Amino acid sequence: MKRIAVLVSGGGTNLQALIDAEKSGIIVNGKISLVISNVKGAYALERARMNGIASAVVLKKDCGSQEAFEQNITALLREHEIDLIVLAGFMSILSEEFTKAFPHRIINVHPSLIPSFCGKGFYGLHVHEKALEYGVKVTGATVHFVNEIPDGGEIILQKAVEVKEGDTPEILQKRVMTEAEWNILPEAVSLFCQDRLTVENNIVHIGE
Ligand code: GAR
């Protein structure tokens, strides 16, 4: 059984999708063992509590530096013997030192079809604002491995979602979550936990 840590900053609907997927057996060979939030009072922490999952809050301002912040997170990950780190609405960019310490063991869900609308400054609702401003007719979500480049790691799964006339950023965000994120994130986690993902020349292959 692979032990999964989920890093969050907000509402945690993607965390909820993972919890539901574990319960219904969609996640094979994986157990959500720890939730870490970098925001005090994030509703995601309440979701962890209601489901009996260990949780912790690590605040950058209390740690004093990015390095100390990441050392605190790393200590928790080691203590809980974590195999897979899932960034699910985690709104803090992790350093090269951190990402290099866990090669192909960190995955992130991003609310667009990478390489569109991604990188520094593209997070949460902003991503959907930019997609609507640009006028794209199709957007979606991406699950990818995390490396030192924000949203630059190898793509694991993507799903397209239609943009509709009259969409607001909020409406589009909800559609991208329900039609894409909440499906492809648990699916990617399950593939990882079954050792079905391999990476060759920056391409992720999905095995049987
Ligand atoms: C999700 O849409 C997620 O893809 C996005 O933030 C939202 C978090 O919602 N993440 C990013 O933009 C990361 N670059 P949640 O807390 O309800 O899961």
Short mmCIF file of C-alpha atoms and ligand atoms in Angstrom, two decimals:
data_model
loop_
_atom_site.label_atom_id
_atom_site.label_comp_id
_atom_site.label_asym_id
_atom_site.label_seq_id
_atom_site.Cartn_x
_atom_site.Cartn_y
_atom_site.Cartn_z
CA MET A 1 0.00 0.00 0.00
CA LYS A 2 1.42 3.41 -0.98
CA ARG A 3 1.07 6.12 1.64
CA ILE A 4 -0.23 9.40 0.22
CA ALA A 5 0.16 12.94 1.59
CA VAL A 6 -2.11 15.67 0.22
CA LEU A 7 -0.90 19.28 0.41
CA VAL A 8 -3.69 21.87 0.43
CA SER A 9 -4.37 25.57 0.93
CA GLY A 10 -8.11 26.00 0.61
CA GLY A 11 -11.48 24.36 0.26
CA GLY A 12 -10.09 20.97 -0.58
CA THR A 13 -12.64 19.72 -3.09
CA ASN A 14 -9.86 17.81 -4.82
CA LEU A 15 -8.88 16.30 -1.47
CA GLN A 16 -12.53 15.29 -1.08
CA ALA A 17 -12.48 13.68 -4.53
CA LEU A 18 -9.44 11.65 -3.43
CA ILE A 19 -11.07 10.63 -0.14
CA ASP A 20 -14.22 9.53 -2.02
CA ALA A 21 -12.14 7.68 -4.61
CA GLU A 22 -10.24 5.81 -1.90
CA LYS A 23 -13.52 4.80 -0.24
CA SER A 24 -15.11 3.62 -3.47
CA GLY A 25 -12.05 1.64 -4.53
CA ILE A 26 -11.13 3.89 -7.49
CA ILE A 27 -7.73 4.38 -5.86
CA VAL A 28 -6.09 0.98 -5.91
CA ASN A 29 -3.20 0.27 -3.54
CA GLY A 30 -3.11 3.76 -2.00
CA LYS A 31 -4.06 5.27 1.35
CA ILE A 32 -4.39 8.97 2.15
CA SER A 33 -2.29 9.11 5.31
CA LEU A 34 -1.59 12.80 5.88
CA VAL A 35 -2.97 16.23 4.94
CA ILE A 36 -0.71 19.28 5.23
CA SER A 37 -2.08 22.81 4.88
CA ASN A 38 -0.05 26.00 4.57
CA VAL A 39 -3.16 28.00 5.54
CA LYS A 40 -4.66 27.97 9.02
CA GLY A 41 -8.38 27.20 9.04
CA ALA A 42 -8.46 25.86 5.47
CA TYR A 43 -11.68 23.86 5.06
CA ALA A 44 -9.59 21.00 3.66
CA LEU A 45 -8.36 20.41 7.24
CA GLU A 46 -11.96 19.89 8.36
CA ARG A 47 -12.40 17.32 5.58
CA ALA A 48 -9.30 15.48 6.87
CA ARG A 49 -10.64 15.57 10.43
CA MET A 50 -14.08 14.29 9.41
CA ASN A 51 -12.41 11.35 7.69
CA GLY A 52 -9.95 10.48 10.44
CA ILE A 53 -6.88 11.49 8.42
CA ALA A 54 -3.85 12.92 10.27
CA SER A 55 -3.30 16.59 9.47
CA ALA A 56 -0.84 19.39 10.13
CA VAL A 57 -0.58 23.12 9.48
CA VAL A 58 2.79 24.54 8.42
CA LEU A 59 2.85 28.33 8.06
CA LYS A 60 5.66 29.95 6.12
CA LYS A 61 5.60 33.05 8.31
CA ASP A 62 6.12 30.96 11.46
CA CYS A 63 9.02 29.09 9.85
CA GLY A 64 10.83 32.29 8.88
CA SER A 65 12.16 31.11 5.51
CA GLN A 66 11.26 28.96 2.50
CA GLU A 67 14.00 26.55 3.54
CA ALA A 68 12.67 26.10 7.08
CA PHE A 69 9.09 25.84 5.73
CA GLU A 70 10.12 23.01 3.42
CA GLN A 71 12.22 21.32 6.12
CA ASN A 72 9.13 21.20 8.34
CA ILE A 73 7.07 19.68 5.54
CA THR A 74 9.82 17.17 4.72
CA ALA A 75 10.07 16.09 8.37
CA LEU A 76 6.31 15.38 8.42
CA LEU A 77 6.49 13.45 5.15
CA ARG A 78 9.35 11.31 6.49
CA GLU A 79 7.65 10.77 9.85
CA HIS A 80 4.52 9.47 8.09
CA GLU A 81 6.59 7.39 5.61
CA ILE A 82 4.94 9.03 2.61
CA ASP A 83 5.42 7.53 -0.87
CA LEU A 84 3.40 10.02 -2.94
CA ILE A 85 2.89 13.76 -2.43
CA VAL A 86 -0.21 15.22 -4.07
CA LEU A 87 -0.54 18.99 -4.49
CA ALA A 88 -4.30 19.58 -4.50
CA GLY A 89 -4.89 23.32 -4.58
CA PHE A 90 -1.58 23.94 -2.77
CA MET A 91 -0.88 27.61 -3.50
CA SER A 92 2.81 27.80 -2.60
CA ILE A 93 5.64 27.19 -5.06
CA LEU A 94 8.13 24.59 -3.84
CA SER A 95 11.87 25.09 -4.34
CA GLU A 96 14.19 23.13 -6.58
CA GLU A 97 15.77 21.55 -3.47
CA PHE A 98 12.39 20.23 -2.37
CA THR A 99 11.26 18.94 -5.76
CA LYS A 100 14.66 17.31 -6.39
CA ALA A 101 14.36 15.44 -3.08
CA PHE A 102 11.21 13.68 -4.37
CA PRO A 103 11.76 13.01 -8.09
CA HIS A 104 8.56 11.72 -9.78
CA ARG A 105 6.95 11.37 -6.40
CA ILE A 106 5.06 14.71 -6.39
CA ILE A 107 2.01 15.28 -8.58
CA ASN A 108 -0.09 18.40 -9.05
CA VAL A 109 -3.51 19.14 -10.51
CA HIS A 110 -3.72 22.33 -12.58
CA PRO A 111 -7.00 23.78 -13.90
CA SER A 112 -6.05 24.25 -17.57
CA LEU A 113 -4.68 22.26 -20.47
CA ILE A 114 -0.93 22.77 -19.95
CA PRO A 115 1.00 24.43 -21.66
CA SER A 116 -1.86 26.97 -21.83
CA PHE A 117 -2.58 29.25 -18.88
CA CYS A 118 0.07 27.88 -16.52
CA GLY A 119 3.23 28.88 -14.70
CA LYS A 120 3.84 31.61 -12.16
CA GLY A 121 0.73 33.71 -11.41
CA PHE A 122 -1.69 31.19 -12.93
CA TYR A 123 -3.53 29.61 -10.03
CA GLY A 124 -7.09 29.11 -8.86
CA LEU A 125 -9.74 31.38 -10.34
CA HIS A 126 -7.13 33.50 -12.23
CA VAL A 127 -6.56 30.61 -14.62
CA HIS A 128 -10.23 30.66 -15.67
CA GLU A 129 -10.29 34.49 -15.89
CA LYS A 130 -7.35 34.31 -18.32
CA ALA A 131 -8.95 31.53 -20.38
CA LEU A 132 -12.18 33.55 -20.72
CA GLU A 133 -10.25 36.76 -21.55
CA TYR A 134 -8.37 34.92 -24.29
CA GLY A 135 -11.58 33.47 -25.67
CA VAL A 136 -10.59 29.82 -25.85
CA LYS A 137 -13.51 27.50 -26.59
CA VAL A 138 -11.96 24.49 -24.90
CA THR A 139 -10.08 24.37 -21.61
CA GLY A 140 -9.63 21.58 -19.08
CA ALA A 141 -7.34 20.20 -16.42
CA THR A 142 -3.93 18.56 -16.23
CA VAL A 143 -2.30 16.25 -13.72
CA HIS A 144 1.48 16.30 -13.95
CA PHE A 145 4.65 15.41 -12.09
CA VAL A 146 6.19 18.33 -10.24
CA ASN A 147 9.73 19.49 -10.95
CA GLU A 148 11.57 22.79 -10.34
CA ILE A 149 9.63 24.61 -13.10
CA PRO A 150 6.14 25.76 -12.00
CA ASP A 151 3.64 23.56 -13.93
CA GLY A 152 6.60 22.29 -16.00
CA GLY A 153 6.77 18.60 -15.07
CA GLU A 154 5.76 15.67 -17.25
CA ILE A 155 2.07 15.40 -18.05
CA ILE A 156 0.28 12.32 -16.67
CA LEU A 157 -3.37 12.91 -17.63
CA GLN A 158 -5.42 15.68 -19.24
CA LYS A 159 -9.11 16.17 -19.84
CA ALA A 160 -10.76 18.79 -22.05
CA VAL A 161 -13.81 20.80 -20.95
CA GLU A 162 -16.02 22.99 -23.13
CA VAL A 163 -16.22 26.76 -22.54
CA LYS A 164 -19.83 27.91 -22.90
CA GLU A 165 -21.45 31.22 -23.85
CA GLY A 166 -22.07 33.29 -20.71
CA ASP A 167 -19.48 31.50 -18.56
CA THR A 168 -18.08 33.44 -15.62
CA PRO A 169 -14.74 32.39 -14.09
CA GLU A 170 -16.68 30.79 -11.23
CA ILE A 171 -19.00 28.81 -13.51
CA LEU A 172 -16.09 27.64 -15.66
CA GLN A 173 -14.03 26.70 -12.59
CA LYS A 174 -16.89 24.53 -11.31
CA ARG A 175 -17.28 22.79 -14.70
CA VAL A 176 -13.53 22.12 -14.94
CA MET A 177 -13.56 20.67 -11.43
CA THR A 178 -16.61 18.42 -11.85
CA GLU A 179 -15.87 17.24 -15.40
CA ALA A 180 -12.09 17.02 -15.22
CA GLU A 181 -10.12 17.59 -12.00
CA TRP A 182 -12.16 15.36 -9.69
CA ASN A 183 -11.83 12.49 -12.18
CA ILE A 184 -8.28 12.70 -13.49
CA LEU A 185 -6.62 13.42 -10.13
CA PRO A 186 -7.85 10.20 -8.43
CA GLU A 187 -7.17 8.27 -11.64
CA ALA A 188 -3.56 9.50 -11.78
CA VAL A 189 -3.06 8.74 -8.08
CA SER A 190 -4.36 5.22 -8.62
CA LEU A 191 -2.01 4.68 -11.59
CA PHE A 192 0.94 5.87 -9.49
CA CYS A 193 -0.01 3.63 -6.58
CA GLN A 194 -0.14 0.62 -8.90
CA ASP A 195 3.34 1.47 -10.30
CA ARG A 196 1.83 1.89 -13.77
CA LEU A 197 3.55 5.20 -14.59
CA THR A 198 6.96 5.31 -16.22
CA VAL A 199 8.79 8.35 -17.58
CA GLU A 200 11.05 8.24 -20.61
CA ASN A 201 12.43 11.34 -22.38
CA ASN A 202 9.89 13.58 -20.60
CA ILE A 203 6.98 11.43 -21.74
CA VAL A 204 4.83 9.56 -19.25
CA HIS A 205 3.80 6.07 -20.33
CA ILE A 206 0.87 4.28 -18.75
CA GLY A 207 1.36 0.55 -18.37
CA GLU A 208 -1.15 -2.25 -17.96
C1 GAR B 1 -8.34 23.70 -8.08
O1 GAR B 1 -9.05 24.18 -9.19
C2 GAR B 1 -6.91 23.39 -8.47
O2 GAR B 1 -6.77 22.83 -9.73
C3 GAR B 1 -6.31 24.76 -8.41
O3 GAR B 1 -6.89 25.36 -7.29
C4 GAR B 1 -8.17 24.80 -7.04
C5 GAR B 1 -8.21 24.27 -5.62
O4 GAR B 1 -9.48 23.85 -5.25
N1 GAR B 1 -4.88 24.68 -8.32
C6 GAR B 1 -4.05 25.54 -8.91
O5 GAR B 1 -4.42 26.51 -9.53
C7 GAR B 1 -2.57 25.23 -8.75
N2 GAR B 1 -1.78 25.95 -9.69
P1 GAR B 1 -9.73 22.84 -4.04
O6 GAR B 1 -9.02 23.40 -2.81
O7 GAR B 1 -11.23 22.87 -3.85
O8 GAR B 1 -9.22 21.49 -4.44
#
